[in-house]
Amino acid sequence: MSILSYNEEVNMENFYDVVIIGAGPAGLAAGLYAARAKMKTLVLEKNKVGGQISTTNEVANYPGSISNATGPSITARMVEQAEEFGAERKKDNVVEVDFSDKIKIIKGEKGIYRAKSVIIANGATPKKIGCPGEDDLTGKGVSYCATCDADFFTDLEVFVIGGGDSAVEEAIYLTKFARKVTVVHRRDELRAAKSIQEKAFKNPKMEFLWDSQVVEIKGDGVVESIVFKNIKTGQTHEHHAAEEDGTFGIFPFVGYDPLSKIYEGKINMDKGYIITDDDMKTNILGVFAAGDIRVKSLRQVVTAVADGAIAAVQAEKYIENHFEE
């Protein structure tokens, strides 16, 4: 049944060639390519544009980025480019979608939109530790992306929170930069694959803190200390940054949450991530997915913008083949 009731009319102004849900790097790249192809394009975003990159102080691994490029500065340029070509952007929280018919319906808190095609680019968000100080010090010593931020902790101490494949692999990666990496895990053994564990245990820069959880992160402007609690004994202890360092890094790797709840039961997923082919096509004709919300091996700005570009080009081809002028 359509989410439009019989007496609800959708203004033709809210009828688009493509509606892009999410204004992170994937959504903005899709908006740029779609608008440049002369498609009537709408980018919907419930919060501020940029997604996870908007909280990144420096983006050093995005090809061609200018010196001292920040997440907000790159995002601002992406928005400017998309709007230069005519992409429309609205702030609205999508609460329901109907992909059952040829014309797709997207219902937001502020309006209802119809589209010939849809690009899903809601993204994913890192799971947080959930302790005091974590939010305040994110980007100031707390990071959720080793690939992005490892270089900032060259010759410093780093703590990695988690014991799965991703946590241990990222910890091994961080040893290329940090002088010491301590893996903090709630259990007394890692959950990572044995082959990964073997590499970790052989690495002279790595140490392990078992049966422990983080209960607080402290600092004035930067991370200065971290408080651990032993789950078995209940005892707590606080680790302070070395005086000569003044700070250290904290990398929680306890998983990601794809922002895909509104698509449950309406599109094929794997553990909440949307399944696509290499052309960003989902199992629903005319619906594409791009960026961190889809099943993929690397979640980075560079792969997100590539996804967005591919999705927009494929949406254009879909419209050409399925809608008459």
Short mmCIF file of C-alpha atoms in Angstrom, two decimals:
data_model
loop_
_atom_site.label_atom_id
_atom_site.label_comp_id
_atom_site.label_asym_id
_atom_site.label_seq_id
_atom_site.Cartn_x
_atom_site.Cartn_y
_atom_site.Cartn_z
CA MET A 1 0.00 0.00 0.00
CA SER A 2 1.32 3.43 -0.92
CA ILE A 3 2.38 5.78 1.86
CA LEU A 4 0.26 8.43 0.08
CA SER A 5 -3.35 8.44 1.21
CA TYR A 6 -6.11 9.06 -1.35
CA ASN A 7 -6.44 12.74 -0.38
CA GLU A 8 -2.74 13.60 -0.31
CA GLU A 9 -1.49 15.40 -3.38
CA VAL A 10 2.15 15.84 -4.21
CA ASN A 11 3.05 19.15 -5.78
CA MET A 12 4.78 18.69 -9.13
CA GLU A 13 7.56 20.85 -7.75
CA ASN A 14 8.35 17.87 -5.53
CA PHE A 15 8.69 15.50 -8.48
CA TYR A 16 12.31 14.77 -9.40
CA ASP A 17 14.37 12.68 -11.75
CA VAL A 18 16.46 11.57 -8.81
CA VAL A 19 16.15 12.01 -5.07
CA ILE A 20 19.35 11.42 -3.12
CA ILE A 21 18.90 10.56 0.55
CA GLY A 22 21.95 11.71 2.49
CA ALA A 23 24.42 14.54 1.97
CA GLY A 24 27.70 12.95 2.89
CA PRO A 25 30.47 12.57 0.28
CA ALA A 26 28.52 9.84 -1.57
CA GLY A 27 25.31 11.85 -1.70
CA LEU A 28 27.02 15.10 -2.67
CA ALA A 29 29.04 13.40 -5.43
CA ALA A 30 25.83 11.82 -6.72
CA GLY A 31 24.17 15.23 -6.61
CA LEU A 32 26.99 16.80 -8.61
CA TYR A 33 26.95 14.12 -11.32
CA ALA A 34 23.17 13.95 -11.51
CA ALA A 35 22.69 17.71 -11.76
CA ARG A 36 25.51 18.00 -14.29
CA ALA A 37 23.64 15.46 -16.41
CA LYS A 38 20.68 17.89 -16.43
CA MET A 39 18.52 15.71 -14.23
CA LYS A 40 16.18 17.41 -11.80
CA THR A 41 18.01 16.52 -8.61
CA LEU A 42 17.16 16.76 -4.92
CA VAL A 43 19.55 15.98 -2.06
CA LEU A 44 17.84 15.38 1.28
CA GLU A 45 19.75 15.56 4.56
CA LYS A 46 18.32 15.54 8.07
CA ASN A 47 21.34 17.05 9.78
CA LYS A 48 24.37 18.99 8.61
CA VAL A 49 25.97 18.06 5.32
CA GLY A 50 29.18 16.08 5.12
CA GLY A 51 28.39 13.01 7.16
CA GLN A 52 31.32 11.61 9.13
CA ILE A 53 33.84 13.77 7.25
CA SER A 54 32.32 16.89 8.80
CA THR A 55 33.90 15.95 12.14
CA THR A 56 37.37 15.35 10.67
CA ASN A 57 39.83 18.15 11.39
CA GLU A 58 42.23 17.23 8.61
CA VAL A 59 41.74 15.09 5.49
CA ALA A 60 45.19 14.16 4.29
CA ASN A 61 44.37 10.98 2.34
CA TYR A 62 41.86 12.37 -0.16
CA PRO A 63 43.61 12.57 -3.54
CA GLY A 64 44.27 16.12 -4.63
CA SER A 65 43.08 17.72 -1.41
CA ILE A 66 44.72 21.05 -0.73
CA SER A 67 47.18 21.61 2.10
CA ASN A 68 45.48 21.58 5.51
CA ALA A 69 42.16 20.53 3.96
CA THR A 70 39.51 19.91 6.59
CA GLY A 71 36.35 17.85 6.45
CA PRO A 72 34.15 20.96 6.54
CA SER A 73 36.17 22.72 3.81
CA ILE A 74 35.97 19.74 1.45
CA THR A 75 32.27 19.35 2.21
CA ALA A 76 31.63 23.03 1.49
CA ARG A 77 33.32 22.72 -1.89
CA MET A 78 31.27 19.59 -2.74
CA VAL A 79 28.05 21.42 -1.85
CA GLU A 80 29.09 24.43 -3.93
CA GLN A 81 29.87 22.26 -6.96
CA ALA A 82 26.58 20.35 -6.77
CA GLU A 83 24.54 23.54 -6.42
CA GLU A 84 26.46 25.26 -9.23
CA PHE A 85 25.06 22.62 -11.59
CA GLY A 86 21.54 23.00 -10.22
CA ALA A 87 21.17 20.34 -7.54
CA GLU A 88 18.52 21.30 -5.01
CA ARG A 89 19.19 20.64 -1.34
CA LYS A 90 16.61 20.41 1.43
CA LYS A 91 16.89 19.71 5.13
CA ASP A 92 14.37 16.99 5.90
CA ASN A 93 14.37 13.74 7.82
CA VAL A 94 13.13 10.85 5.68
CA VAL A 95 10.82 8.69 7.78
CA GLU A 96 9.32 6.34 5.19
CA VAL A 97 9.83 5.21 1.60
CA ASP A 98 7.71 3.36 -0.94
CA PHE A 99 9.65 1.68 -3.73
CA SER A 100 6.82 -0.60 -4.86
CA ASP A 101 5.86 1.36 -7.99
CA LYS A 102 7.73 2.84 -10.93
CA ILE A 103 7.52 6.28 -9.33
CA LYS A 104 9.25 6.14 -5.96
CA ILE A 105 7.78 7.98 -2.98
CA ILE A 106 9.92 9.45 -0.20
CA LYS A 107 8.17 10.78 2.87
CA GLY A 108 9.97 13.28 5.07
CA GLU A 109 8.93 15.10 8.20
CA LYS A 110 8.51 18.29 6.15
CA GLY A 111 7.19 16.98 2.85
CA ILE A 112 6.55 14.15 0.42
CA TYR A 113 8.72 13.74 -2.67
CA ARG A 114 8.31 11.64 -5.81
CA ALA A 115 11.15 10.49 -8.02
CA LYS A 116 11.89 8.43 -11.09
CA SER A 117 14.97 7.10 -9.29
CA VAL A 118 16.43 7.12 -5.80
CA ILE A 119 20.01 7.01 -4.55
CA ILE A 120 20.32 5.87 -0.94
CA ALA A 121 23.35 7.45 0.72
CA ASN A 122 22.43 7.65 4.40
CA GLY A 123 25.83 6.30 5.44
CA ALA A 124 26.82 4.52 8.62
CA THR A 125 27.91 5.72 11.99
CA PRO A 126 30.66 4.22 14.18
CA LYS A 127 29.40 2.61 17.34
CA LYS A 128 30.57 4.59 20.32
CA ILE A 129 32.00 3.45 23.63
CA GLY A 130 29.30 5.48 25.33
CA CYS A 131 31.41 6.91 28.12
CA PRO A 132 31.74 10.47 29.48
CA GLY A 133 34.22 12.61 27.53
CA GLU A 134 33.98 10.60 24.30
CA ASP A 135 31.85 13.08 22.38
CA ASP A 136 33.69 16.15 23.67
CA LEU A 137 37.08 14.77 22.63
CA THR A 138 36.12 13.24 19.28
CA GLY A 139 38.54 14.72 16.76
CA LYS A 140 40.81 15.79 19.62
CA GLY A 141 42.41 12.44 20.32
CA VAL A 142 39.40 10.17 19.89
CA SER A 143 39.12 8.88 16.33
CA TYR A 144 37.07 6.22 14.59
CA CYS A 145 39.26 5.95 11.49
CA ALA A 146 42.85 4.74 11.69
CA THR A 147 43.40 5.17 7.97
CA CYS A 148 42.32 8.80 8.26
CA ASP A 149 44.10 9.84 11.44
CA ALA A 150 46.97 7.45 12.20
CA ASP A 151 49.59 9.94 11.03
CA PHE A 152 48.55 12.42 13.72
CA PHE A 153 49.76 9.96 16.37
CA THR A 154 53.23 9.32 15.01
CA ASP A 155 55.56 8.39 17.90
CA LEU A 156 52.72 8.72 20.40
CA GLU A 157 50.86 6.11 22.42
CA VAL A 158 47.55 4.75 21.14
CA PHE A 159 44.73 2.69 22.64
CA VAL A 160 42.47 0.61 20.40
CA ILE A 161 39.14 -0.41 21.90
CA GLY A 162 37.73 -3.73 20.68
CA GLY A 163 38.82 -7.28 19.96
CA GLY A 164 37.32 -8.21 16.60
CA ASP A 165 38.93 -8.43 13.17
CA SER A 166 38.63 -4.71 12.43
CA ALA A 167 39.96 -3.61 15.81
CA VAL A 168 43.03 -5.83 15.67
CA GLU A 169 43.75 -5.10 12.00
CA GLU A 170 43.52 -1.37 12.66
CA ALA A 171 45.75 -1.78 15.73
CA ILE A 172 48.38 -3.51 13.60
CA TYR A 173 48.10 -0.68 11.06
CA LEU A 174 48.55 1.92 13.79
CA THR A 175 51.87 0.36 14.86
CA LYS A 176 53.34 1.81 11.66
CA PHE A 177 52.90 5.23 13.25
CA ALA A 178 52.51 5.00 17.03
CA ARG A 179 55.35 3.98 19.32
CA LYS A 180 53.02 1.70 21.28
CA VAL A 181 49.52 0.37 20.63
CA THR A 182 47.46 -1.17 23.43
CA VAL A 183 44.39 -3.22 22.52
CA VAL A 184 41.69 -2.94 25.19
CA HIS A 185 39.18 -5.78 25.23
CA ARG A 186 36.27 -6.72 27.46
CA ARG A 187 37.19 -10.40 27.33
CA ASP A 188 40.32 -12.38 28.15
CA GLU A 189 40.88 -13.37 24.54
CA LEU A 190 40.46 -11.73 21.15
CA ARG A 191 37.54 -12.44 18.83
CA ALA A 192 39.61 -11.76 15.72
CA ALA A 193 40.58 -14.53 13.31
CA LYS A 194 43.51 -16.63 14.49
CA SER A 195 45.70 -15.51 11.59
CA ILE A 196 45.17 -11.87 12.59
CA GLN A 197 45.80 -12.67 16.25
CA GLU A 198 49.10 -14.33 15.41
CA LYS A 199 50.32 -11.19 13.63
CA ALA A 200 49.24 -9.04 16.55
CA PHE A 201 50.91 -11.14 19.22
CA LYS A 202 54.16 -11.14 17.24
CA ASN A 203 54.18 -7.36 16.86
CA PRO A 204 56.66 -5.87 19.36
CA LYS A 205 54.76 -2.57 19.48
CA MET A 206 51.51 -4.15 20.64
CA GLU A 207 50.26 -4.78 24.16
CA PHE A 208 46.91 -6.03 25.46
CA LEU A 209 44.67 -4.98 28.33
CA TRP A 210 42.22 -7.79 29.05
CA ASP A 211 38.84 -7.89 30.81
CA SER A 212 38.66 -4.11 30.65
CA GLN A 213 36.33 -1.39 29.47
CA VAL A 214 36.68 2.35 29.11
CA VAL A 215 34.54 4.25 31.63
CA GLU A 216 35.76 7.81 31.04
CA ILE A 217 37.97 9.89 28.76
CA LYS A 218 39.38 13.14 30.15
CA GLY A 219 41.12 16.15 28.70
CA ASP A 220 41.03 19.90 28.26
CA GLY A 221 40.96 20.42 24.49
CA VAL A 222 42.84 17.15 23.83
CA VAL A 223 42.82 13.67 25.32
CA GLU A 224 44.93 13.67 28.46
CA SER A 225 43.83 10.55 30.34
CA ILE A 226 41.61 7.50 30.11
CA VAL A 227 39.92 5.54 32.91
CA PHE A 228 39.66 1.76 32.67
CA LYS A 229 37.54 -0.63 34.71
CA ASN A 230 38.35 -4.29 35.14
CA ILE A 231 35.11 -6.16 34.48
CA LYS A 232 36.04 -9.09 36.74
CA THR A 233 37.38 -7.21 39.76
CA GLY A 234 35.53 -3.92 39.44
CA GLN A 235 38.75 -2.00 40.03
CA THR A 236 39.46 1.16 38.04
CA HIS A 237 42.71 2.81 37.08
CA GLU A 238 43.52 5.97 35.17
CA HIS A 239 46.19 6.19 32.50
CA HIS A 240 47.70 9.64 31.92
CA ALA A 241 49.53 10.87 28.85
CA ALA A 242 53.31 10.91 29.15
CA GLU A 243 54.49 14.36 30.18
CA GLU A 244 56.65 14.72 27.08
CA ASP A 245 53.66 13.82 24.84
CA GLY A 246 50.80 15.68 26.45
CA THR A 247 48.25 13.48 24.70
CA PHE A 248 47.62 10.08 23.13
CA GLY A 249 45.17 8.47 20.72
CA ILE A 250 42.01 6.48 21.37
CA PHE A 251 40.50 4.46 18.52
CA PRO A 252 37.21 2.69 19.29
CA PHE A 253 36.52 -0.14 16.82
CA VAL A 254 33.41 -1.76 18.19
CA GLY A 255 31.53 -1.80 14.91
CA TYR A 256 29.36 0.42 12.71
CA ASP A 257 25.65 1.01 12.56
CA PRO A 258 24.35 1.45 9.00
CA LEU A 259 21.59 4.07 8.96
CA SER A 260 19.20 1.79 7.12
CA LYS A 261 16.27 1.17 9.47
CA ILE A 262 13.68 2.82 7.20
CA TYR A 263 14.61 0.40 4.39
CA GLU A 264 14.13 -2.79 6.41
CA GLY A 265 11.88 -5.22 4.56
CA LYS A 266 11.91 -3.05 1.43
CA ILE A 267 15.34 -3.79 -0.01
CA ASN A 268 17.89 -6.59 0.20
CA MET A 269 20.39 -6.17 3.03
CA ASP A 270 23.17 -8.00 4.80
CA LYS A 271 23.38 -7.18 8.52
CA GLY A 272 21.79 -3.82 7.85
CA TYR A 273 24.04 -2.92 4.92
CA ILE A 274 22.36 -2.57 1.53
CA ILE A 275 23.46 -5.07 -1.11
CA THR A 276 24.40 -3.63 -4.51
CA ASP A 277 26.29 -4.71 -7.59
CA ASP A 278 29.30 -2.84 -8.96
CA ASP A 279 26.94 -0.34 -10.61
CA MET A 280 25.36 0.52 -7.24
CA LYS A 281 22.11 -1.17 -8.31
CA THR A 282 19.98 -2.70 -5.57
CA ASN A 283 17.41 -5.44 -6.08
CA ILE A 284 14.80 -2.73 -6.69
CA LEU A 285 14.73 -1.32 -10.22
CA GLY A 286 15.47 2.40 -10.12
CA VAL A 287 16.89 2.35 -6.59
CA PHE A 288 20.63 2.65 -6.05
CA ALA A 289 22.84 2.81 -2.96
CA ALA A 290 26.19 4.52 -2.48
CA GLY A 291 28.75 5.05 0.25
CA ASP A 292 29.06 3.57 3.71
CA ILE A 293 25.50 2.22 3.83
CA ARG A 294 26.20 -0.45 1.23
CA VAL A 295 28.13 -3.71 1.55
CA LYS A 296 31.76 -2.92 0.70
CA SER A 297 35.32 -3.60 1.79
CA LEU A 298 36.58 -0.03 2.29
CA ARG A 299 34.65 2.88 3.76
CA GLN A 300 36.56 6.05 2.92
CA VAL A 301 35.74 9.44 1.39
CA VAL A 302 37.41 8.43 -1.88
CA THR A 303 35.29 5.28 -2.25
CA ALA A 304 32.13 7.09 -1.20
CA VAL A 305 32.45 9.76 -3.91
CA ALA A 306 33.21 7.06 -6.49
CA ASP A 307 30.04 5.21 -5.44
CA GLY A 308 28.02 8.42 -5.73
CA ALA A 309 29.30 9.17 -9.22
CA ILE A 310 28.57 5.65 -10.43
CA ALA A 311 25.09 5.68 -8.89
CA ALA A 312 24.20 8.98 -10.58
CA VAL A 313 25.38 7.82 -14.00
CA GLN A 314 23.45 4.58 -13.62
CA ALA A 315 20.34 6.49 -12.51
CA GLU A 316 20.59 8.60 -15.67
CA LYS A 317 20.82 5.47 -17.83
CA TYR A 318 17.90 3.90 -15.98
CA ILE A 319 15.68 6.94 -16.62
CA GLU A 320 16.66 7.04 -20.30
CA ASN A 321 15.69 3.38 -20.70
CA HIS A 322 12.49 3.33 -18.64
CA PHE A 323 10.83 6.70 -19.08
CA GLU A 324 9.63 8.19 -22.33
CA GLU A 325 10.08 11.90 -23.01
#
